[in-house]
Amino acid sequence: MENLEYLKSLLDIHPELQYEIIEQYWTTDFLRFYHSQTNYNISKETTTLSATIYKGKKSFNFMLDNATSEKLDNAVHNALAIIDKLPEDPYFVDLENDKTLAKPREVKNNIEAIPLKLKTEILSRIAQAVAPHNFDIFGSFVCNYQKYRLINSNGLDKTSENSPYYLEVKAVHNKSQVTVIEAFGGEDFQYFREQNFIEHLLQKIGYCFNDIVDIEPGTYDVILAPRCLGEFAQYLTYGMHARSLDQHSSFFEGKLNQKVFPEWISICDDPDDPEIIHKDYGSNGHIYRYLSLVDNGIFRNFMCDNYYSHKTGLPKNGNTGSCLKIEAGDKTLDEMIGSVKHGLFISSLHYMNFINPKETSITGLTRDGTFLIENGKITKVVNNLRFTEKVARIFEHIQALENRSHPVPFSGNYEIFDIETVKSPHALVRDFNISSSTKTI
Amino acid sequence: MEQIIKQTIQKLSLPEITFADVRITRTDNEGIFFQNGFLRGYSTNLDSIALGIRVLINGCWGFAGTRDLSNASIDKAIHTAISNAHFGSLFQKTKVEFPPLSPVQAEYEHHPEQDPFKMAKEEKIDYLQRLAEAIKPQEKIVHSIIYAAFMRQEKYYANSEGTYAHYTFYNTLPMMSVLASDGAQVQSRTWPGHMGAGRAGFEIFHKHKFEENTERIIKEATDLLSAPTIEEDKADIIIGSGHLALQLHESVGHATEADRIFGMEISYAGKTFIKPEMIGSFQYASPVVNIFSDSTDPRGMGYHPVDDEGVPGKKVDIIKNGILVNQQTSRQIAPLLGLEPSSNMRASYGDDFPLVRMTNFCLAPGKGTLDELIQDTEHGYLLDFTKTWSIDDNRNNFQFTTEIGYKIENGKIVGIVKEPTYFGITKEFWNSCDRVCGPEEWDYQSTFNCGKGEPGQSMQLSHGVAPARFRNINVRVKI
């Protein structure tokens, strides 16, 4: 962190400046596998120093990889040369001033705790377990370690580290290509139960030997697996950001403290749940704390950073929706499947995009196991399907939620590869709009 | 850098290593972002250096990347790449076969007309601020954005076969967008659309006539608020170049990346409906459709003298008179299909693992102008400017929404429709193409944001296209 201190010293001699500096170290060990064998192993590491300098309402940002004092001298010189000539942002008021520090916690570096040899051994056992059923495994087994320090001219000085791991296995039948998925992720590898993981995968494989059918477009009662409901919740939160509200693109505009969903729907952002990958700080270093988003169907809070708090007048919280949790309901999964006369079980989603974010209209596809439910039982494999829906309507149409929530890891695959968890139960949704079939598995 | 990369390759001449290559990139990035007429962000990331080492040992790949080019860091990366290959080979059934290639030496330097990194920052800001001022919130316009991203990358490549390449290029992404609202709904228009980037410097703003189009997008976004939607189930559609580039990208480009045939991308990007036995006989499209991959054309962002595993740039027919004849391949995959490597292995930065990627992936021009094509259309819609895109795991079922549709009656545009949405199955759709416009309409459309691989890489690539017409397409989607 010497570079950060050096940069701070360069900026502190200009009392007219405000600044935020972030230094981040990130490293990953990334094993990618296909057809029950290694595709490639990647190890990468980066150290990045980012600074945003403010002079009044004018600002300039620079980022440096592997900064040196010479590079920092140049960067500051260039920033000071231009900043007076830039136009102002009249909505900038002040930098973050929340100095609350996160509770210290012990972070184990999972790159060291789960070495490559152990990963290949685990994968070999999973591959052996599915092989008798003529399935191969595809996927990735990732460990990250990252730490960062953020300081600003308002006196914030915060450090944080985490080390998530993520195992995603898709089992693919070598002939039919029918696919099922099992994933596990978190921070403490002790929670990973290899035998449970394999049993869940084998249970899903058991559904794959039924006939493969197509279905007609129309509305269906569907059971959404936790990763599907979790992903829909991630899209729903687009409109829960103050930024979306400011940009006139929020479904929740004018709906604060109003009933938006059935009373059995509660969604929160909860970094303290032990099964969710923890986050110490949110936007601009604000402490990351529990935030109720939807409470018994009532929309409670926008997620709001320092800038948009000043601009919109909403209270700031620094939450970013990185620790989403959908509260469990009161039904078992078997009860929920048993209540469906003619419907679908959807395991995973693919390639979703908003059509109109304000209306939450969206299109996307199913993948990794779509099954027909007839008279309360999973009976057939269904080709992957396209849905065109409104995310808000999906939540409005939730009829029942499973009595337990499952942590589902998601990878953020752009910029730095990040891993987050969403905790979600299975959900029974009525009248889910299937708009076409892909006619393929 | 040349010395560092050659020294590194030298260190990798070990008996256990079947093949090794090293990439170094030195990259400058700059982004300028105006929102509602005000500068929200001006950011730079200059002189970012990245190095990646890939080794093939015992038939298994190992890779390590770093952004620290000290000797100690490079030695650590060498050790890690070798170790990764050794441990990876513990979980392996089939060894990677990697046929040798003759060494190549290559140099190339691209010179933009207006180097964005040499221009005064004030000059860029002044120009963009004028645009931002022109489209700032007014009447029904409630939100607006001006965005510019400039990239300069110098790339060094060397491999254990003696290949060495060094080249430099500039890519620029220009964008403006407005959002109109009537209180109940919002509609947006962008310019020049999501494929408006290019192998160019600041001159691309002038090429795309930004100043001349500010009023147009304001008017169209506003008019869309009261525009009808398409009511019929099926219609003939003409797809403009900006959106056709994405249609080509998603339903042919990604579908013909051969790593997908072998399941190498199942875990993230997906598979393809193409099977090896289809190559040479599959009627992918109508006979008027010719599609090729061309990394030899320096006008596109997919140009390279040598790809990221030492294959010289190539122009390869992918679809010839509607028939699937080839794939985008790597040196590992091509022999599995009985093909020659197509020079499609690319890594976004030096510390990224190379993957099969599109380069300049193009629809060959046909004949005639867009005006002539419209005049030749009795009833239909001209669709352009992508709003939403989605395609399935096998690249078979797609659905797109564009920002705007122009209704055509008896060869004339008679009005607009909002959020026109169409969907289809890849083979049926491309076989419904009955006309592609000619060379006078053909140009490169480019993107900064093609995502693939894990850890993810965002690739910059181009599509040469001219507007084309597709008959009897599904245009009604119930939401």
Short mmCIF file of C-alpha atoms in Angstrom, two decimals, chain A:
data_model
loop_
_atom_site.label_atom_id
_atom_site.label_comp_id
_atom_site.label_asym_id
_atom_site.label_seq_id
_atom_site.Cartn_x
_atom_site.Cartn_y
_atom_site.Cartn_z
CA MET A 1 0.00 0.00 0.00
CA GLU A 2 3.04 2.30 -0.37
CA ASN A 3 1.74 3.68 -3.66
CA LEU A 4 -1.53 4.71 -2.07
CA GLU A 5 0.31 6.61 0.65
CA TYR A 6 2.56 8.26 -1.91
CA LEU A 7 -0.43 9.35 -4.00
CA LYS A 8 -2.15 10.67 -0.89
CA SER A 9 0.95 12.73 -0.10
CA LEU A 10 0.92 14.18 -3.61
CA LEU A 11 -2.70 15.23 -3.28
CA ASP A 12 -2.61 16.44 0.32
CA ILE A 13 -0.37 19.36 -0.64
CA HIS A 14 -3.32 20.76 -2.61
CA PRO A 15 -5.88 21.71 0.07
CA GLU A 16 -8.33 22.83 -2.61
CA LEU A 17 -8.66 19.23 -3.82
CA GLN A 18 -10.90 16.44 -2.62
CA TYR A 19 -10.10 12.88 -3.58
CA GLU A 20 -10.99 9.22 -3.30
CA ILE A 21 -8.25 6.62 -3.77
CA ILE A 22 -8.78 2.88 -4.05
CA GLU A 23 -5.99 0.34 -4.20
CA GLN A 24 -7.06 -3.17 -5.06
CA TYR A 25 -5.20 -6.45 -5.32
CA TRP A 26 -7.01 -9.30 -7.04
CA THR A 27 -5.90 -12.78 -7.90
CA THR A 28 -7.66 -15.85 -9.19
CA ASP A 29 -7.04 -19.53 -9.76
CA PHE A 30 -9.47 -20.60 -12.39
CA LEU A 31 -9.87 -24.20 -13.49
CA ARG A 32 -12.12 -24.67 -16.46
CA PHE A 33 -13.15 -28.20 -17.45
CA TYR A 34 -15.10 -29.87 -20.24
CA HIS A 35 -15.91 -33.49 -21.13
CA SER A 36 -14.75 -34.55 -17.65
CA GLN A 37 -11.24 -33.20 -18.12
CA THR A 38 -9.25 -30.02 -17.76
CA ASN A 39 -9.70 -27.44 -20.49
CA TYR A 40 -7.22 -24.99 -18.98
CA ASN A 41 -5.95 -23.60 -15.69
CA ILE A 42 -5.56 -19.87 -15.35
CA SER A 43 -3.80 -17.93 -12.61
CA LYS A 44 -3.93 -14.16 -12.80
CA GLU A 45 -3.14 -11.28 -10.51
CA THR A 46 -3.50 -7.52 -10.77
CA THR A 47 -2.85 -4.56 -8.52
CA THR A 48 -4.77 -1.45 -9.45
CA LEU A 49 -4.71 2.05 -8.04
CA SER A 50 -7.63 4.30 -8.90
CA ALA A 51 -8.02 7.94 -7.95
CA THR A 52 -10.84 10.41 -8.49
CA ILE A 53 -9.81 13.98 -7.90
CA TYR A 54 -12.32 16.75 -7.31
CA LYS A 55 -11.83 20.47 -7.47
CA GLY A 56 -15.10 22.09 -6.55
CA LYS A 57 -17.63 20.39 -8.80
CA LYS A 58 -15.04 19.34 -11.37
CA SER A 59 -13.55 15.86 -11.32
CA PHE A 60 -11.06 13.65 -13.11
CA ASN A 61 -10.30 9.96 -12.60
CA PHE A 62 -7.24 7.91 -13.40
CA MET A 63 -6.39 4.28 -12.92
CA LEU A 64 -2.97 2.67 -12.96
CA ASP A 65 -1.92 -0.97 -12.99
CA ASN A 66 1.21 -1.61 -10.95
CA ALA A 67 1.72 2.03 -10.17
CA THR A 68 5.17 3.48 -9.57
CA SER A 69 6.06 6.85 -8.08
CA GLU A 70 7.01 8.06 -11.55
CA LYS A 71 3.67 6.99 -13.03
CA LEU A 72 1.84 8.60 -10.12
CA ASP A 73 3.75 11.87 -10.51
CA ASN A 74 2.74 11.96 -14.18
CA ALA A 75 -0.86 11.03 -13.51
CA VAL A 76 -1.31 13.73 -10.88
CA HIS A 77 0.46 16.28 -13.06
CA ASN A 78 -1.85 15.47 -15.98
CA ALA A 79 -4.95 15.52 -13.79
CA LEU A 80 -4.10 18.93 -12.34
CA ALA A 81 -3.37 20.27 -15.81
CA ILE A 82 -6.86 19.47 -17.07
CA ILE A 83 -9.17 19.67 -14.09
CA ASP A 84 -9.71 23.45 -14.18
CA LYS A 85 -10.69 23.23 -17.83
CA LEU A 86 -13.40 20.63 -17.32
CA PRO A 87 -17.10 21.43 -17.05
CA GLU A 88 -18.74 21.12 -13.64
CA ASP A 89 -21.18 18.51 -12.46
CA PRO A 90 -23.64 20.71 -10.51
CA TYR A 91 -25.02 17.68 -8.65
CA PHE A 92 -21.74 16.79 -6.99
CA VAL A 93 -21.90 18.00 -3.38
CA ASP A 94 -19.38 16.11 -1.29
CA LEU A 95 -17.55 12.81 -1.02
CA GLU A 96 -18.69 9.96 1.18
CA ASN A 97 -18.38 10.78 4.86
CA ASP A 98 -19.51 7.53 6.50
CA LYS A 99 -16.53 6.50 8.62
CA THR A 100 -18.14 3.41 10.13
CA LEU A 101 -15.72 0.51 10.10
CA ALA A 102 -16.76 -3.06 9.45
CA LYS A 103 -16.34 -5.61 12.18
CA PRO A 104 -12.95 -7.32 11.73
CA ARG A 105 -13.22 -10.89 10.50
CA GLU A 106 -10.83 -13.64 9.66
CA VAL A 107 -10.48 -14.29 5.94
CA LYS A 108 -8.93 -17.50 4.74
CA ASN A 109 -7.25 -17.35 1.34
CA ASN A 110 -9.10 -20.05 -0.58
CA ILE A 111 -6.50 -20.12 -3.35
CA GLU A 112 -4.23 -21.64 -0.73
CA ALA A 113 -6.96 -23.59 1.08
CA ILE A 114 -8.25 -25.25 -2.11
CA PRO A 115 -5.14 -25.96 -4.18
CA LEU A 116 -5.34 -27.14 -7.75
CA LYS A 117 -4.52 -30.71 -6.80
CA LEU A 118 -7.52 -30.83 -4.46
CA LYS A 119 -9.74 -29.32 -7.13
CA THR A 120 -8.76 -31.97 -9.68
CA GLU A 121 -9.34 -34.72 -7.12
CA ILE A 122 -12.83 -33.45 -6.31
CA LEU A 123 -13.67 -33.09 -10.00
CA SER A 124 -12.37 -36.57 -10.74
CA ARG A 125 -14.74 -38.01 -8.12
CA ILE A 126 -17.71 -36.05 -9.48
CA ALA A 127 -16.86 -37.17 -13.01
CA GLN A 128 -16.62 -40.80 -11.87
CA ALA A 129 -20.01 -40.53 -10.15
CA VAL A 130 -21.84 -39.37 -13.28
CA ALA A 131 -19.91 -41.47 -15.81
CA PRO A 132 -21.97 -44.69 -15.31
CA HIS A 133 -25.02 -42.70 -16.47
CA ASN A 134 -23.16 -41.67 -19.65
CA PHE A 135 -22.79 -38.09 -18.45
CA ASP A 136 -19.67 -35.90 -18.62
CA ILE A 137 -19.07 -32.84 -16.50
CA PHE A 138 -18.38 -29.30 -17.74
CA GLY A 139 -17.84 -26.15 -15.75
CA SER A 140 -15.44 -24.17 -13.64
CA PHE A 141 -13.88 -24.32 -10.19
CA VAL A 142 -12.68 -20.90 -9.14
CA CYS A 143 -11.01 -19.37 -6.13
CA ASN A 144 -10.46 -15.64 -5.82
CA TYR A 145 -8.64 -13.58 -3.30
CA GLN A 146 -8.93 -9.82 -3.22
CA LYS A 147 -8.17 -7.03 -0.82
CA TYR A 148 -8.62 -3.33 -1.13
CA ARG A 149 -8.07 -0.11 0.73
CA LEU A 150 -10.16 3.00 0.19
CA ILE A 151 -9.32 6.41 1.51
CA ASN A 152 -10.80 9.80 0.82
CA SER A 153 -10.22 13.40 1.77
CA ASN A 154 -13.09 13.28 4.24
CA GLY A 155 -10.98 10.97 6.39
CA LEU A 156 -12.32 7.58 5.33
CA ASP A 157 -9.71 4.84 5.54
CA LYS A 158 -11.15 1.39 5.03
CA THR A 159 -9.65 -1.95 4.17
CA SER A 160 -11.40 -5.12 3.22
CA GLU A 161 -10.55 -8.56 1.93
CA ASN A 162 -12.46 -11.60 0.81
CA SER A 163 -11.79 -14.92 -0.82
CA PRO A 164 -14.84 -16.53 -2.41
CA TYR A 165 -14.83 -19.87 -4.16
CA TYR A 166 -17.23 -21.11 -6.78
CA LEU A 167 -17.82 -24.59 -8.18
CA GLU A 168 -20.28 -24.93 -11.04
CA VAL A 169 -20.81 -28.33 -12.62
CA LYS A 170 -22.99 -29.02 -15.61
CA ALA A 171 -23.57 -32.70 -16.25
CA VAL A 172 -24.31 -33.32 -19.93
CA HIS A 173 -25.58 -36.59 -21.35
CA ASN A 174 -23.19 -37.71 -24.06
CA LYS A 175 -25.94 -38.66 -26.48
CA SER A 176 -29.06 -36.61 -25.79
CA GLN A 177 -27.18 -33.51 -24.56
CA VAL A 178 -29.71 -33.17 -21.74
CA THR A 179 -28.00 -31.02 -19.13
CA VAL A 180 -28.40 -30.46 -15.39
CA ILE A 181 -26.56 -28.04 -13.16
CA GLU A 182 -25.30 -28.01 -9.60
CA ALA A 183 -23.33 -25.15 -8.09
CA PHE A 184 -21.91 -24.24 -4.74
CA GLY A 185 -20.01 -21.23 -3.57
CA GLY A 186 -19.19 -19.12 -0.58
CA GLU A 187 -16.27 -18.17 1.59
CA ASP A 188 -15.84 -21.11 3.95
CA PHE A 189 -15.00 -24.34 2.16
CA GLN A 190 -16.11 -26.28 5.23
CA TYR A 191 -19.69 -25.69 4.10
CA PHE A 192 -19.01 -27.65 0.90
CA ARG A 193 -20.32 -31.19 1.22
CA GLU A 194 -18.96 -33.18 -1.68
CA GLN A 195 -21.26 -36.12 -1.14
CA ASN A 196 -24.35 -33.90 -0.98
CA PHE A 197 -23.20 -32.12 -4.12
CA ILE A 198 -22.86 -35.42 -5.97
CA GLU A 199 -26.18 -36.71 -4.64
CA HIS A 200 -28.01 -33.59 -5.82
CA LEU A 201 -26.42 -33.90 -9.24
CA LEU A 202 -27.34 -37.58 -9.49
CA GLN A 203 -30.90 -36.85 -8.40
CA LYS A 204 -31.24 -34.33 -11.23
CA ILE A 205 -29.64 -36.75 -13.66
CA GLY A 206 -32.41 -39.17 -12.71
CA TYR A 207 -34.94 -36.86 -14.43
CA CYS A 208 -32.98 -36.83 -17.67
CA PHE A 209 -33.86 -40.26 -19.02
CA ASN A 210 -37.50 -39.41 -19.69
CA ASP A 211 -38.76 -38.49 -23.16
CA ILE A 212 -37.74 -35.13 -24.63
CA VAL A 213 -40.73 -33.08 -25.72
CA ASP A 214 -41.58 -29.64 -27.03
CA ILE A 215 -44.38 -27.51 -25.67
CA GLU A 216 -46.57 -24.87 -27.27
CA PRO A 217 -46.16 -21.19 -26.40
CA GLY A 218 -48.57 -20.02 -23.72
CA THR A 219 -48.80 -19.45 -20.00
CA TYR A 220 -47.76 -22.19 -17.60
CA ASP A 221 -47.51 -22.75 -13.88
CA VAL A 222 -43.80 -23.09 -13.24
CA ILE A 223 -41.50 -24.07 -10.42
CA LEU A 224 -38.47 -21.79 -10.55
CA ALA A 225 -35.27 -23.20 -9.07
CA PRO A 226 -33.51 -20.89 -6.56
CA ARG A 227 -30.97 -19.74 -9.15
CA CYS A 228 -33.82 -18.64 -11.47
CA LEU A 229 -35.75 -16.73 -8.81
CA GLY A 230 -32.45 -15.27 -7.61
CA GLU A 231 -31.60 -14.09 -11.10
CA PHE A 232 -35.02 -12.54 -11.59
CA ALA A 233 -34.52 -10.76 -8.26
CA GLN A 234 -31.20 -9.39 -9.52
CA TYR A 235 -33.00 -7.94 -12.56
CA LEU A 236 -35.79 -6.61 -10.35
CA THR A 237 -33.27 -4.66 -8.27
CA TYR A 238 -32.27 -2.62 -11.34
CA GLY A 239 -35.27 -0.43 -10.57
CA MET A 240 -34.44 -0.34 -6.84
CA HIS A 241 -31.34 1.78 -7.40
CA ALA A 242 -31.66 5.52 -6.88
CA ARG A 243 -29.69 5.87 -10.12
CA SER A 244 -32.53 4.20 -12.08
CA LEU A 245 -35.05 6.42 -10.35
CA ASP A 246 -33.01 9.49 -11.29
CA GLN A 247 -32.83 8.22 -14.87
CA HIS A 248 -36.61 7.77 -15.07
CA SER A 249 -36.18 4.04 -15.65
CA SER A 250 -37.37 2.62 -12.34
CA PHE A 251 -40.42 0.41 -12.03
CA PHE A 252 -40.53 1.48 -8.38
CA GLU A 253 -40.90 5.20 -9.08
CA GLY A 254 -43.74 6.47 -6.89
CA LYS A 255 -44.11 3.08 -5.17
CA LEU A 256 -42.08 3.64 -1.97
CA ASN A 257 -43.96 2.11 0.97
CA GLN A 258 -46.66 0.80 -1.35
CA LYS A 259 -47.72 -2.81 -1.76
CA VAL A 260 -46.11 -4.11 -4.95
CA PHE A 261 -46.15 -7.89 -4.43
CA PRO A 262 -48.08 -10.47 -2.39
CA GLU A 263 -47.47 -10.25 1.35
CA TRP A 264 -45.41 -13.45 1.35
CA ILE A 265 -42.67 -11.76 -0.68
CA SER A 266 -39.79 -10.26 1.30
CA ILE A 267 -36.47 -9.35 -0.30
CA CYS A 268 -33.48 -7.88 1.47
CA ASP A 269 -29.80 -7.17 0.98
CA ASP A 270 -28.13 -9.04 3.83
CA PRO A 271 -24.32 -9.18 4.05
CA ASP A 272 -24.48 -10.81 7.49
CA ASP A 273 -26.12 -14.07 6.46
CA PRO A 274 -23.35 -16.66 6.95
CA GLU A 275 -24.20 -18.44 3.69
CA ILE A 276 -23.90 -15.24 1.65
CA ILE A 277 -20.52 -13.96 0.47
CA HIS A 278 -19.86 -11.07 2.80
CA LYS A 279 -19.34 -7.50 1.77
CA ASP A 280 -17.81 -5.01 4.21
CA TYR A 281 -18.36 -1.82 2.27
CA GLY A 282 -20.54 -0.63 -0.55
CA SER A 283 -20.36 2.27 -2.93
CA ASN A 284 -17.59 4.77 -2.10
CA GLY A 285 -16.75 2.96 1.14
CA HIS A 286 -20.10 3.27 2.91
CA ILE A 287 -20.58 0.51 5.46
CA TYR A 288 -22.58 -2.38 3.98
CA ARG A 289 -25.50 -3.30 6.20
CA TYR A 290 -28.76 -5.16 6.09
CA LEU A 291 -31.37 -3.31 4.00
CA SER A 292 -34.97 -4.31 3.57
CA LEU A 293 -36.05 -3.87 -0.04
CA VAL A 294 -39.47 -5.53 -0.09
CA ASP A 295 -41.08 -6.31 3.25
CA ASN A 296 -44.17 -8.53 3.16
CA GLY A 297 -44.93 -7.26 -0.33
CA ILE A 298 -44.31 -3.57 0.44
CA PHE A 299 -41.46 -1.76 -1.34
CA ARG A 300 -39.34 -0.25 1.43
CA ASN A 301 -36.07 1.23 0.19
CA PHE A 302 -34.07 2.36 -2.79
CA MET A 303 -30.39 1.44 -2.79
CA CYS A 304 -28.65 4.76 -2.80
CA ASP A 305 -25.05 5.92 -2.86
CA ASN A 306 -23.65 9.24 -1.73
CA TYR A 307 -23.93 10.99 -5.13
CA TYR A 308 -27.53 10.02 -5.82
CA SER A 309 -28.51 10.67 -2.22
CA HIS A 310 -27.50 14.30 -2.69
CA LYS A 311 -29.18 14.41 -6.09
CA THR A 312 -32.46 12.68 -5.27
CA GLY A 313 -32.82 13.42 -1.56
CA LEU A 314 -33.16 9.71 -0.77
CA PRO A 315 -31.34 8.40 2.31
CA LYS A 316 -27.96 6.90 1.45
CA ASN A 317 -27.10 3.36 2.42
CA GLY A 318 -24.31 2.29 0.05
CA ASN A 319 -26.08 -0.99 -0.75
CA THR A 320 -25.62 -2.41 -4.22
CA GLY A 321 -27.78 -5.56 -4.10
CA SER A 322 -24.71 -7.78 -3.87
CA CYS A 323 -26.11 -9.87 -0.96
CA LEU A 324 -29.70 -10.46 -2.03
CA LYS A 325 -31.90 -12.76 -0.02
CA ILE A 326 -35.47 -13.80 -0.76
CA GLU A 327 -37.13 -14.99 2.40
CA ALA A 328 -38.34 -18.60 2.47
CA GLY A 329 -42.01 -19.55 2.52
CA ASP A 330 -43.87 -22.46 4.09
CA LYS A 331 -44.06 -25.23 1.46
CA THR A 332 -41.75 -28.12 0.76
CA LEU A 333 -40.47 -28.49 -2.78
CA ASP A 334 -42.37 -31.78 -3.09
CA GLU A 335 -45.59 -30.07 -2.02
CA MET A 336 -45.06 -27.36 -4.59
CA ILE A 337 -44.35 -29.80 -7.43
CA GLY A 338 -47.24 -31.94 -6.23
CA SER A 339 -49.63 -29.01 -6.57
CA VAL A 340 -48.89 -28.49 -10.28
CA LYS A 341 -51.25 -30.31 -12.64
CA HIS A 342 -49.59 -29.31 -15.91
CA GLY A 343 -46.56 -27.08 -15.73
CA LEU A 344 -42.80 -26.76 -15.88
CA PHE A 345 -39.77 -27.06 -13.64
CA ILE A 346 -37.13 -24.53 -14.72
CA SER A 347 -33.58 -25.13 -13.48
CA SER A 348 -31.60 -22.24 -14.92
CA LEU A 349 -31.88 -19.17 -17.15
CA HIS A 350 -29.84 -17.85 -20.03
CA TYR A 351 -29.20 -14.59 -21.86
CA MET A 352 -31.80 -12.31 -20.34
CA ASN A 353 -32.14 -8.72 -21.40
CA PHE A 354 -34.62 -6.00 -20.60
CA ILE A 355 -36.95 -4.93 -23.36
CA ASN A 356 -38.14 -1.97 -21.29
CA PRO A 357 -36.57 -1.67 -17.82
CA LYS A 358 -39.19 0.72 -16.48
CA GLU A 359 -41.88 -1.83 -17.25
CA THR A 360 -39.52 -4.68 -16.22
CA SER A 361 -40.33 -6.42 -19.52
CA ILE A 362 -37.68 -8.95 -20.32
CA THR A 363 -36.85 -11.85 -22.59
CA GLY A 364 -34.58 -14.80 -21.93
CA LEU A 365 -34.34 -18.57 -22.11
CA THR A 366 -34.27 -21.67 -19.99
CA ARG A 367 -31.23 -23.95 -19.95
CA ASP A 368 -29.58 -26.76 -18.00
CA GLY A 369 -32.74 -28.76 -17.41
CA THR A 370 -36.32 -27.81 -18.19
CA PHE A 371 -38.85 -30.45 -17.20
CA LEU A 372 -42.56 -31.07 -17.69
CA ILE A 373 -44.66 -31.54 -14.58
CA GLU A 374 -47.83 -33.59 -15.03
CA ASN A 375 -50.21 -34.37 -12.21
CA GLY A 376 -47.70 -33.36 -9.57
CA LYS A 377 -44.73 -35.28 -10.93
CA ILE A 378 -41.77 -34.50 -13.16
CA THR A 379 -42.44 -36.66 -16.21
CA LYS A 380 -40.51 -35.42 -19.25
CA VAL A 381 -37.56 -33.36 -20.42
CA VAL A 382 -38.55 -30.23 -22.35
CA ASN A 383 -36.50 -28.44 -25.00
CA ASN A 384 -35.10 -25.11 -23.85
CA LEU A 385 -37.76 -22.41 -24.00
CA ARG A 386 -37.95 -18.68 -24.53
CA PHE A 387 -39.95 -16.57 -22.13
CA THR A 388 -41.06 -12.97 -22.58
CA GLU A 389 -42.30 -11.62 -19.29
CA LYS A 390 -42.35 -8.74 -16.88
CA VAL A 391 -40.17 -9.43 -13.86
CA ALA A 392 -42.53 -7.52 -11.59
CA ARG A 393 -45.39 -9.69 -12.82
CA ILE A 394 -43.40 -12.86 -12.04
CA PHE A 395 -43.10 -11.74 -8.42
CA GLU A 396 -46.77 -10.70 -8.37
CA HIS A 397 -47.65 -14.22 -9.57
CA ILE A 398 -45.66 -16.14 -6.97
CA GLN A 399 -48.13 -18.55 -5.39
CA ALA A 400 -45.84 -20.28 -2.94
CA LEU A 401 -42.26 -20.30 -1.73
CA GLU A 402 -40.22 -23.22 -0.47
CA ASN A 403 -39.66 -23.41 3.27
CA ARG A 404 -35.89 -22.98 2.93
CA SER A 405 -33.61 -20.67 1.00
CA HIS A 406 -30.53 -21.90 -0.83
CA PRO A 407 -27.34 -19.91 -1.44
CA VAL A 408 -26.68 -19.69 -5.17
CA PRO A 409 -23.33 -18.38 -6.42
CA PHE A 410 -23.24 -16.09 -9.43
CA SER A 411 -20.19 -14.91 -11.29
CA GLY A 412 -19.82 -11.35 -12.44
CA ASN A 413 -17.96 -12.04 -15.62
CA TYR A 414 -17.01 -8.61 -16.89
CA GLU A 415 -14.10 -6.50 -15.65
CA ILE A 416 -12.62 -8.30 -12.65
CA PHE A 417 -14.16 -11.75 -12.24
CA ASP A 418 -16.26 -11.45 -9.11
CA ILE A 419 -18.41 -13.93 -7.22
CA GLU A 420 -21.61 -13.08 -5.38
CA THR A 421 -24.31 -15.15 -3.77
CA VAL A 422 -28.07 -14.79 -3.84
CA LYS A 423 -30.11 -16.76 -1.34
CA SER A 424 -33.44 -17.90 -2.64
CA PRO A 425 -36.08 -20.63 -2.20
CA HIS A 426 -37.83 -22.50 -5.00
CA ALA A 427 -40.95 -20.64 -6.12
CA LEU A 428 -44.25 -21.65 -7.68
CA VAL A 429 -45.29 -19.01 -10.21
CA ARG A 430 -48.57 -19.07 -12.10
CA ASP A 431 -49.14 -17.94 -15.70
CA PHE A 432 -45.48 -17.69 -16.70
CA ASN A 433 -45.35 -16.64 -20.34
CA ILE A 434 -43.47 -19.03 -22.63
CA SER A 435 -43.22 -17.23 -25.97
CA SER A 436 -41.44 -19.83 -28.15
CA SER A 437 -39.38 -23.01 -28.14
CA THR A 438 -35.71 -23.29 -29.11
CA LYS A 439 -36.41 -26.82 -30.41
CA THR A 440 -33.05 -27.87 -28.95
CA ILE A 441 -31.68 -29.07 -25.62
#
